[in-house]
């Protein structure tokens, strides 16, 4: 069963990788509304002609990726796996922690798109500064690592809860 789920994860991440590589063909596009401005069109939405069709790569109802490409930017929104209330709480706290530090992550947005847990914004300036396949690798690695981090936090919380419960119940045995 583990190989089946890892195979499904690998194919899901590969589909996201291929979609991102296709979407990251960005070029400079100055604003047609304000002179000498270059805003990410996927955020500003001032020129509908340069917005491309959004792509949703979904593994299940909760675990999905929304890729919104435009001529000069791509917004990537990630829905993280949440099987129970503990994972939902940990995901919310963890993504909030990261988004508060968005200045340290060049491509991370401070606010996620509605219905998703965390969002990234990659502009044509990022693809000029960084290597394109490294940006894709970063997003894929983030998707792999965030699941591991949340699972580790869940195990840690359960272990601490078990230890606290055992210590509390020892007082009744005396």
XYZ file of N, CA and C in Angstrom:
522
model
N 0.816 -1.195 0.000
C 0.000 0.000 0.000
C 0.861 1.260 0.000
N 1.978 1.221 0.723
C 2.842 2.388 0.790
C 3.403 2.730 -0.585
N 3.754 1.709 -1.364
C 4.287 1.983 -2.697
C 3.203 2.545 -3.608
N 1.949 2.131 -3.418
C 0.847 2.672 -4.208
C 0.607 4.130 -3.897
N 0.666 4.497 -2.609
C 0.454 5.889 -2.238
C 1.642 6.748 -2.638
N 2.869 6.200 -2.547
C 4.037 6.973 -2.980
C 4.048 7.113 -4.496
N 3.532 6.118 -5.193
C 3.411 6.195 -6.649
C 2.391 7.270 -7.036
N 1.278 7.331 -6.293
C 0.263 8.349 -6.558
C 0.817 9.738 -6.253
N 1.582 9.865 -5.162
C 2.201 11.143 -4.822
C 3.204 11.555 -5.902
N 4.001 10.611 -6.365
C 4.994 10.916 -7.401
C 4.317 11.376 -8.688
N 3.234 10.721 -9.085
C 2.546 11.127 -10.317
C 1.862 12.486 -10.133
N 1.327 12.755 -8.938
C 0.712 14.048 -8.620
C 1.767 15.158 -8.702
N 2.916 14.940 -8.051
C 3.983 15.941 -8.069
C 4.559 16.121 -9.472
N 4.624 15.050 -10.247
C 5.099 15.150 -11.628
C 4.131 15.971 -12.477
N 2.833 15.783 -12.268
C 1.839 16.574 -13.006
C 1.960 18.055 -12.638
N 2.189 18.341 -11.361
C 2.382 19.731 -10.930
C 3.657 20.292 -11.557
N 4.723 19.504 -11.549
C 6.007 19.945 -12.120
C 5.850 20.304 -13.606
N 5.221 19.431 -14.374
C 5.044 19.663 -15.817
C 4.174 20.902 -16.057
N 3.110 21.054 -15.261
C 2.225 22.218 -15.404
C 2.962 23.512 -15.075
N 3.789 23.479 -14.025
C 4.557 24.672 -13.654
C 5.580 25.031 -14.723
N 6.254 24.022 -15.266
C 7.245 24.292 -16.306
C 6.587 24.937 -17.525
N 5.387 24.498 -17.849
C 4.668 25.086 -18.985
C 4.195 26.501 -18.663
N 3.772 26.735 -17.415
C 3.222 28.038 -17.041
C 4.296 29.102 -16.830
N 5.519 28.698 -16.569
C 6.569 29.664 -16.246
C 7.294 30.225 -17.472
N 6.610 30.308 -18.589
C 7.154 30.983 -19.771
C 6.685 32.440 -19.706
N 7.394 33.229 -18.917
C 6.965 34.597 -18.622
C 7.816 35.600 -19.375
N 7.225 36.760 -19.631
C 7.958 37.845 -20.271
C 7.529 39.168 -19.653
N 8.336 40.178 -19.874
C 8.036 41.501 -19.345
C 6.793 42.046 -20.041
N 5.888 42.630 -19.271
C 4.665 43.201 -19.836
C 4.297 44.436 -19.022
N 4.663 45.637 -19.520
C 4.315 46.854 -18.782
C 2.808 47.078 -18.770
N 2.345 47.756 -17.755
C 0.923 48.022 -17.594
C 0.393 48.843 -18.761
N -0.788 48.485 -19.236
C -1.434 49.250 -20.295
C -2.297 50.363 -19.722
N -2.426 50.389 -18.395
C -3.272 51.381 -17.733
C -2.429 52.521 -17.166
N -1.339 52.168 -16.468
C -0.485 53.172 -15.839
C 0.898 53.124 -16.486
N 1.359 54.278 -16.938
C 2.648 54.323 -17.604
C 3.789 54.059 -16.617
N 4.805 53.314 -17.081
C 6.015 52.992 -16.322
C 5.723 52.122 -15.094
N 4.685 51.352 -15.151
C 4.377 50.397 -14.090
C 4.376 48.991 -14.673
N 4.803 48.058 -13.866
C 4.817 46.666 -14.288
C 4.274 45.841 -13.124
N 2.984 45.655 -13.116
C 2.328 44.905 -12.045
C 2.085 43.471 -12.513
N 2.122 42.505 -11.574
C 1.773 41.130 -11.951
C 0.313 41.080 -12.420
N 0.102 40.729 -13.656
C -1.246 40.746 -14.232
C -2.182 39.737 -13.558
N -1.632 38.659 -13.044
C -2.484 37.670 -12.387
C -3.088 38.257 -11.105
N -2.425 39.258 -10.521
C -2.933 39.928 -9.325
C -3.756 41.159 -9.705
N -3.230 41.984 -10.605
C -3.883 43.246 -10.953
C -5.137 43.034 -11.797
N -5.090 42.090 -12.721
C -6.205 41.779 -13.620
C -6.715 43.001 -14.378
N -5.785 43.861 -14.820
C -6.178 45.060 -15.560
C -6.344 44.799 -17.048
N -5.687 43.767 -17.566
C -5.767 43.428 -18.986
C -6.205 41.970 -19.110
N -7.500 41.723 -19.283
C -7.989 40.339 -19.330
C -7.412 39.504 -20.473
N -6.944 40.154 -21.522
C -6.408 39.435 -22.679
C -5.131 38.667 -22.363
N -4.390 39.081 -21.349
C -3.106 38.446 -21.045
C -3.219 37.394 -19.943
N -4.429 37.171 -19.430
C -4.658 36.126 -18.421
C -4.938 34.808 -19.130
N -4.256 33.773 -18.721
C -4.462 32.456 -19.319
C -5.423 31.646 -18.453
N -5.861 30.513 -18.970
C -6.796 29.666 -18.221
C -6.102 29.057 -17.008
N -6.760 29.122 -15.845
C -6.162 28.504 -14.653
C -6.145 26.982 -14.766
N -5.148 26.379 -14.129
C -4.976 24.927 -14.146
C -5.112 24.424 -12.714
N -5.932 23.403 -12.508
C -6.051 22.774 -11.196
C -5.534 21.350 -11.317
N -4.516 21.033 -10.508
C -4.006 19.672 -10.420
C -4.430 19.176 -9.051
N -5.265 18.138 -9.030
C -5.863 17.697 -7.779
C -5.569 16.232 -7.514
N -5.164 15.960 -6.286
C -4.954 14.571 -5.860
C -6.216 14.044 -5.195
N -6.871 14.899 -4.438
C -8.171 14.622 -3.836
C -8.841 15.963 -3.544
N -9.944 15.938 -2.809
C -10.717 17.157 -2.553
C -9.899 18.248 -1.864
N -9.089 17.878 -0.892
C -8.319 18.848 -0.112
C -6.920 19.103 -0.656
N -6.305 18.107 -1.245
C -4.924 18.207 -1.703
C -4.922 18.560 -3.189
N -4.679 19.847 -3.468
C -4.772 20.328 -4.839
C -3.867 21.536 -5.027
N -3.584 21.835 -6.287
C -2.755 22.976 -6.648
C -3.473 23.752 -7.746
N -3.591 25.060 -7.549
C -4.178 25.952 -8.551
C -3.043 26.778 -9.148
N -2.870 26.692 -10.455
C -1.842 27.453 -11.159
C -2.566 28.457 -12.045
N -2.362 29.746 -11.746
C -3.012 30.821 -12.492
C -1.951 31.578 -13.288
N -1.768 31.239 -14.558
C -0.735 31.912 -15.352
C -1.248 33.177 -16.040
N -0.340 34.095 -16.266
C -0.596 35.260 -17.106
C 0.685 35.526 -17.888
N 0.715 36.618 -18.610
C 1.877 36.880 -19.467
C 3.140 37.191 -18.661
N 2.981 37.835 -17.484
C 4.171 38.237 -16.734
C 4.243 37.693 -15.305
N 3.318 36.814 -14.934
C 3.337 36.265 -13.575
C 2.508 34.983 -13.497
N 2.819 34.194 -12.483
C 2.080 32.962 -12.211
C 1.812 32.916 -10.715
N 0.554 32.695 -10.349
C 0.202 32.513 -8.939
C -0.078 31.030 -8.724
N 0.613 30.458 -7.742
C 0.486 29.039 -7.432
C -0.109 28.935 -6.036
N -1.279 28.341 -5.934
C -1.951 28.173 -4.647
C -2.019 26.690 -4.334
N -1.660 26.341 -3.107
C -1.557 24.933 -2.712
C -2.544 24.638 -1.597
N -3.336 23.587 -1.797
C -4.187 23.044 -0.749
C -3.465 21.854 -0.141
N -3.209 21.915 1.160
C -2.410 20.901 1.847
C -3.336 19.847 2.441
N -2.871 18.595 2.411
C -3.646 17.457 2.928
C -4.002 17.681 4.401
N -5.293 17.504 4.720
C -5.783 17.650 6.087
C -6.832 16.572 6.330
N -6.418 15.507 7.000
C -7.308 14.371 7.198
C -8.185 14.492 8.432
N -7.722 15.241 9.445
C -8.502 15.378 10.670
C -8.353 16.791 11.227
N -9.017 17.038 12.354
C -8.986 18.379 12.939
C -7.584 18.789 13.379
N -6.803 17.826 13.859
C -5.434 18.134 14.296
C -4.603 18.617 13.117
N -4.680 17.935 11.982
C -3.930 18.354 10.798
C -4.432 19.693 10.275
N -5.723 19.946 10.369
C -6.279 21.226 9.934
C -5.717 22.359 10.785
N -5.696 22.163 12.098
C -5.158 23.171 13.010
C -3.663 23.389 12.760
N -2.904 22.300 12.662
C -1.459 22.415 12.434
C -1.161 23.077 11.096
N -1.926 22.738 10.069
C -1.734 23.347 8.745
C -2.003 24.843 8.807
N -3.084 25.216 9.453
C -3.429 26.637 9.556
C -2.346 27.418 10.301
N -1.859 26.868 11.418
C -0.819 27.537 12.211
C 0.506 27.602 11.445
N 0.870 26.508 10.790
C 2.147 26.446 10.075
C 2.162 27.406 8.890
N 1.091 27.411 8.099
C 1.047 28.299 6.935
C 0.966 29.757 7.378
N 0.274 30.020 8.459
C 0.217 31.386 8.995
C 1.607 31.844 9.419
N 2.347 30.946 10.083
C 3.717 31.237 10.498
C 4.580 31.592 9.279
N 4.459 30.813 8.210
C 5.246 31.077 7.001
C 4.825 32.383 6.328
N 3.521 32.612 6.218
C 3.045 33.798 5.516
C 3.396 35.081 6.264
N 3.524 35.018 7.582
C 3.954 36.196 8.332
C 5.405 36.540 8.028
N 6.157 35.583 7.533
C 7.555 35.784 7.186
C 7.762 35.778 5.675
N 6.769 36.238 4.938
C 6.799 36.214 3.476
C 7.952 37.036 2.903
N 8.419 38.034 3.636
C 9.539 38.841 3.148
C 10.808 38.014 3.019
N 10.944 36.990 3.845
C 12.130 36.130 3.789
C 12.062 35.128 2.637
N 10.859 34.847 2.152
C 10.658 33.964 0.998
C 10.216 34.862 -0.150
N 11.048 35.033 -1.124
C 10.824 36.029 -2.172
C 9.513 35.806 -2.915
N 9.125 34.553 -3.132
C 7.958 34.263 -3.975
C 6.688 33.951 -3.177
N 6.749 33.982 -1.860
C 5.587 33.645 -1.023
C 4.671 34.851 -0.865
N 3.369 34.630 -0.994
C 2.380 35.696 -0.782
C 1.986 35.744 0.691
N 1.611 36.922 1.157
C 1.194 37.091 2.552
C -0.201 36.508 2.810
N -1.003 36.419 1.785
C -2.366 35.915 1.952
C -2.635 34.859 0.885
N -3.200 33.758 1.311
C -3.513 32.675 0.371
C -4.806 32.982 -0.386
N -4.933 32.382 -1.553
C -6.158 32.485 -2.335
C -7.259 31.724 -1.593
N -8.466 32.221 -1.670
C -9.613 31.599 -0.992
C -9.748 30.125 -1.389
N -9.846 29.252 -0.405
C -9.995 27.825 -0.648
C -8.677 27.066 -0.671
N -7.566 27.781 -0.534
C -6.237 27.162 -0.525
C -5.501 27.584 0.747
N -4.460 26.844 1.079
C -3.768 27.081 2.339
C -2.598 28.058 2.220
N -1.908 28.058 1.091
C -0.746 28.928 0.920
C -0.588 29.231 -0.565
N -0.068 30.422 -0.867
C 0.086 30.840 -2.264
C 1.470 31.424 -2.507
N 1.938 31.232 -3.735
C 3.201 31.780 -4.194
C 2.919 32.642 -5.422
N 3.715 33.685 -5.612
C 3.602 34.529 -6.799
C 4.974 34.617 -7.441
N 5.076 34.129 -8.666
C 6.329 34.177 -9.421
C 6.125 35.128 -10.593
N 6.973 36.158 -10.675
C 6.869 37.138 -11.748
C 7.992 36.918 -12.766
N 7.933 37.677 -13.850
C 8.985 37.577 -14.858
C 10.336 38.011 -14.284
N 10.346 38.888 -13.292
C 11.600 39.300 -12.661
C 12.232 38.147 -11.894
N 11.396 37.301 -11.284
C 11.923 36.124 -10.589
C 12.555 35.145 -11.578
N 11.913 34.948 -12.724
C 12.476 34.011 -13.700
C 13.738 34.569 -14.359
N 13.893 35.910 -14.352
C 15.127 36.509 -14.852
C 16.245 36.404 -13.819
N 15.882 36.471 -12.532
C 16.863 36.433 -11.450
C 17.274 35.006 -11.101
N 16.283 34.122 -10.999
C 16.525 32.735 -10.599
C 16.414 31.820 -11.811
N 16.971 30.641 -11.690
C 16.855 29.645 -12.754
C 15.444 29.047 -12.678
N 14.790 28.959 -13.830
C 13.388 28.529 -13.869
C 13.178 27.153 -13.246
N 14.012 26.182 -13.578
C 13.797 24.831 -13.045
C 14.072 24.778 -11.540
N 14.875 25.710 -11.029
C 15.095 25.768 -9.575
C 13.853 26.304 -8.855
N 13.145 27.228 -9.480
C 11.883 27.704 -8.912
C 10.862 26.569 -8.850
N 10.791 25.797 -9.930
C 9.874 24.650 -9.965
C 10.281 23.631 -8.902
N 11.584 23.354 -8.803
C 12.077 22.415 -7.784
C 11.740 22.896 -6.377
N 11.844 24.214 -6.144
C 11.502 24.773 -4.830
C 10.044 24.516 -4.480
N 9.143 24.765 -5.425
C 7.706 24.552 -5.174
C 7.432 23.076 -4.902
N 8.007 22.187 -5.700
C 7.800 20.745 -5.522
C 8.376 20.286 -4.188
N 9.584 20.747 -3.857
C 10.192 20.377 -2.578
C 9.363 20.917 -1.420
N 8.834 22.117 -1.562
C 7.965 22.671 -0.522
C 6.749 21.783 -0.307
N 6.155 21.322 -1.414
C 4.973 20.467 -1.307
C 5.305 19.147 -0.605
N 6.474 18.593 -0.882
C 6.883 17.347 -0.223
C 7.171 17.578 1.257
N 7.896 18.639 1.556
C 8.345 18.893 2.923
C 7.221 19.347 3.848
N 6.250 20.091 3.331
C 5.186 20.586 4.203
C 4.357 19.424 4.752
N 4.123 18.393 3.945
C 3.404 17.212 4.443
C 4.202 16.515 5.540
N 5.511 16.378 5.325
C 6.363 15.736 6.331
C 6.393 16.547 7.624
N 6.503 17.865 7.500
C 6.543 18.738 8.686
C 5.255 18.624 9.493
N 4.128 18.656 8.812
C 2.844 18.579 9.521
C 2.668 17.217 10.160
N 3.081 16.146 9.477
C 3.016 14.806 10.083
C 3.921 14.712 11.305
N 5.130 15.286 11.230
C 6.039 15.282 12.375
C 5.465 16.072 13.548
N 4.851 17.221 13.243
C 4.237 18.019 14.311
C 3.076 17.263 14.945
N 2.301 16.562 14.131
C 1.167 15.800 14.659
C 1.655 14.686 15.580
N 2.705 13.981 15.180
C 3.278 12.923 16.030
C 3.805 13.514 17.332
N 4.462 14.659 17.254
C 5.000 15.318 18.446
C 3.886 15.724 19.406
N 2.806 16.298 18.873
C 1.675 16.704 19.724
C 1.044 15.477 20.379
N 0.854 14.408 19.612
C 0.266 13.184 20.178
C 1.160 12.576 21.251
N 2.467 12.589 21.027
C 3.404 12.047 22.019
C 3.367 12.865 23.296
N 3.401 14.191 23.164
C 3.337 15.039 24.361
C 2.014 14.861 25.083
N 0.920 14.730 24.351
C -0.389 14.509 24.976
C -0.441 13.193 25.723
N 0.162 12.165 25.153
C 0.203 10.857 25.813
C 1.008 10.934 27.114
N 2.147 11.607 27.072
C 2.984 11.744 28.274
C 2.255 12.536 29.355
N 1.594 13.613 28.995
C 0.832 14.416 29.957
C -0.295 13.594 30.562
N -1.002 12.832 29.741
C -2.101 12.000 30.238
C -1.585 10.931 31.199
N -0.461 10.317 30.861
C 0.118 9.299 31.751
C 0.510 9.901 33.089
N 1.142 11.071 33.079
C 1.547 11.730 34.330
C 0.332 12.122 35.154
N -0.703 12.597 34.497
C -1.915 12.987 35.203
C -2.588 11.771 35.830
N -2.663 10.675 35.076
C -3.319 9.469 35.585
C -2.505 8.778 36.676
N -1.198 8.989 36.738
C -0.374 8.404 37.808
C -0.794 8.937 39.164
N -1.303 10.157 39.232
C -1.728 10.724 40.507
C -2.936 9.991 41.080
N -3.721 9.333 40.240
C -4.871 8.577 40.729
C -4.491 7.162 41.172
N -3.337 6.681 40.742
C -2.918 5.339 41.114
C -2.280 5.295 42.485
N -1.834 6.392 43.013
C -1.142 6.426 44.304
C -2.099 6.283 45.451
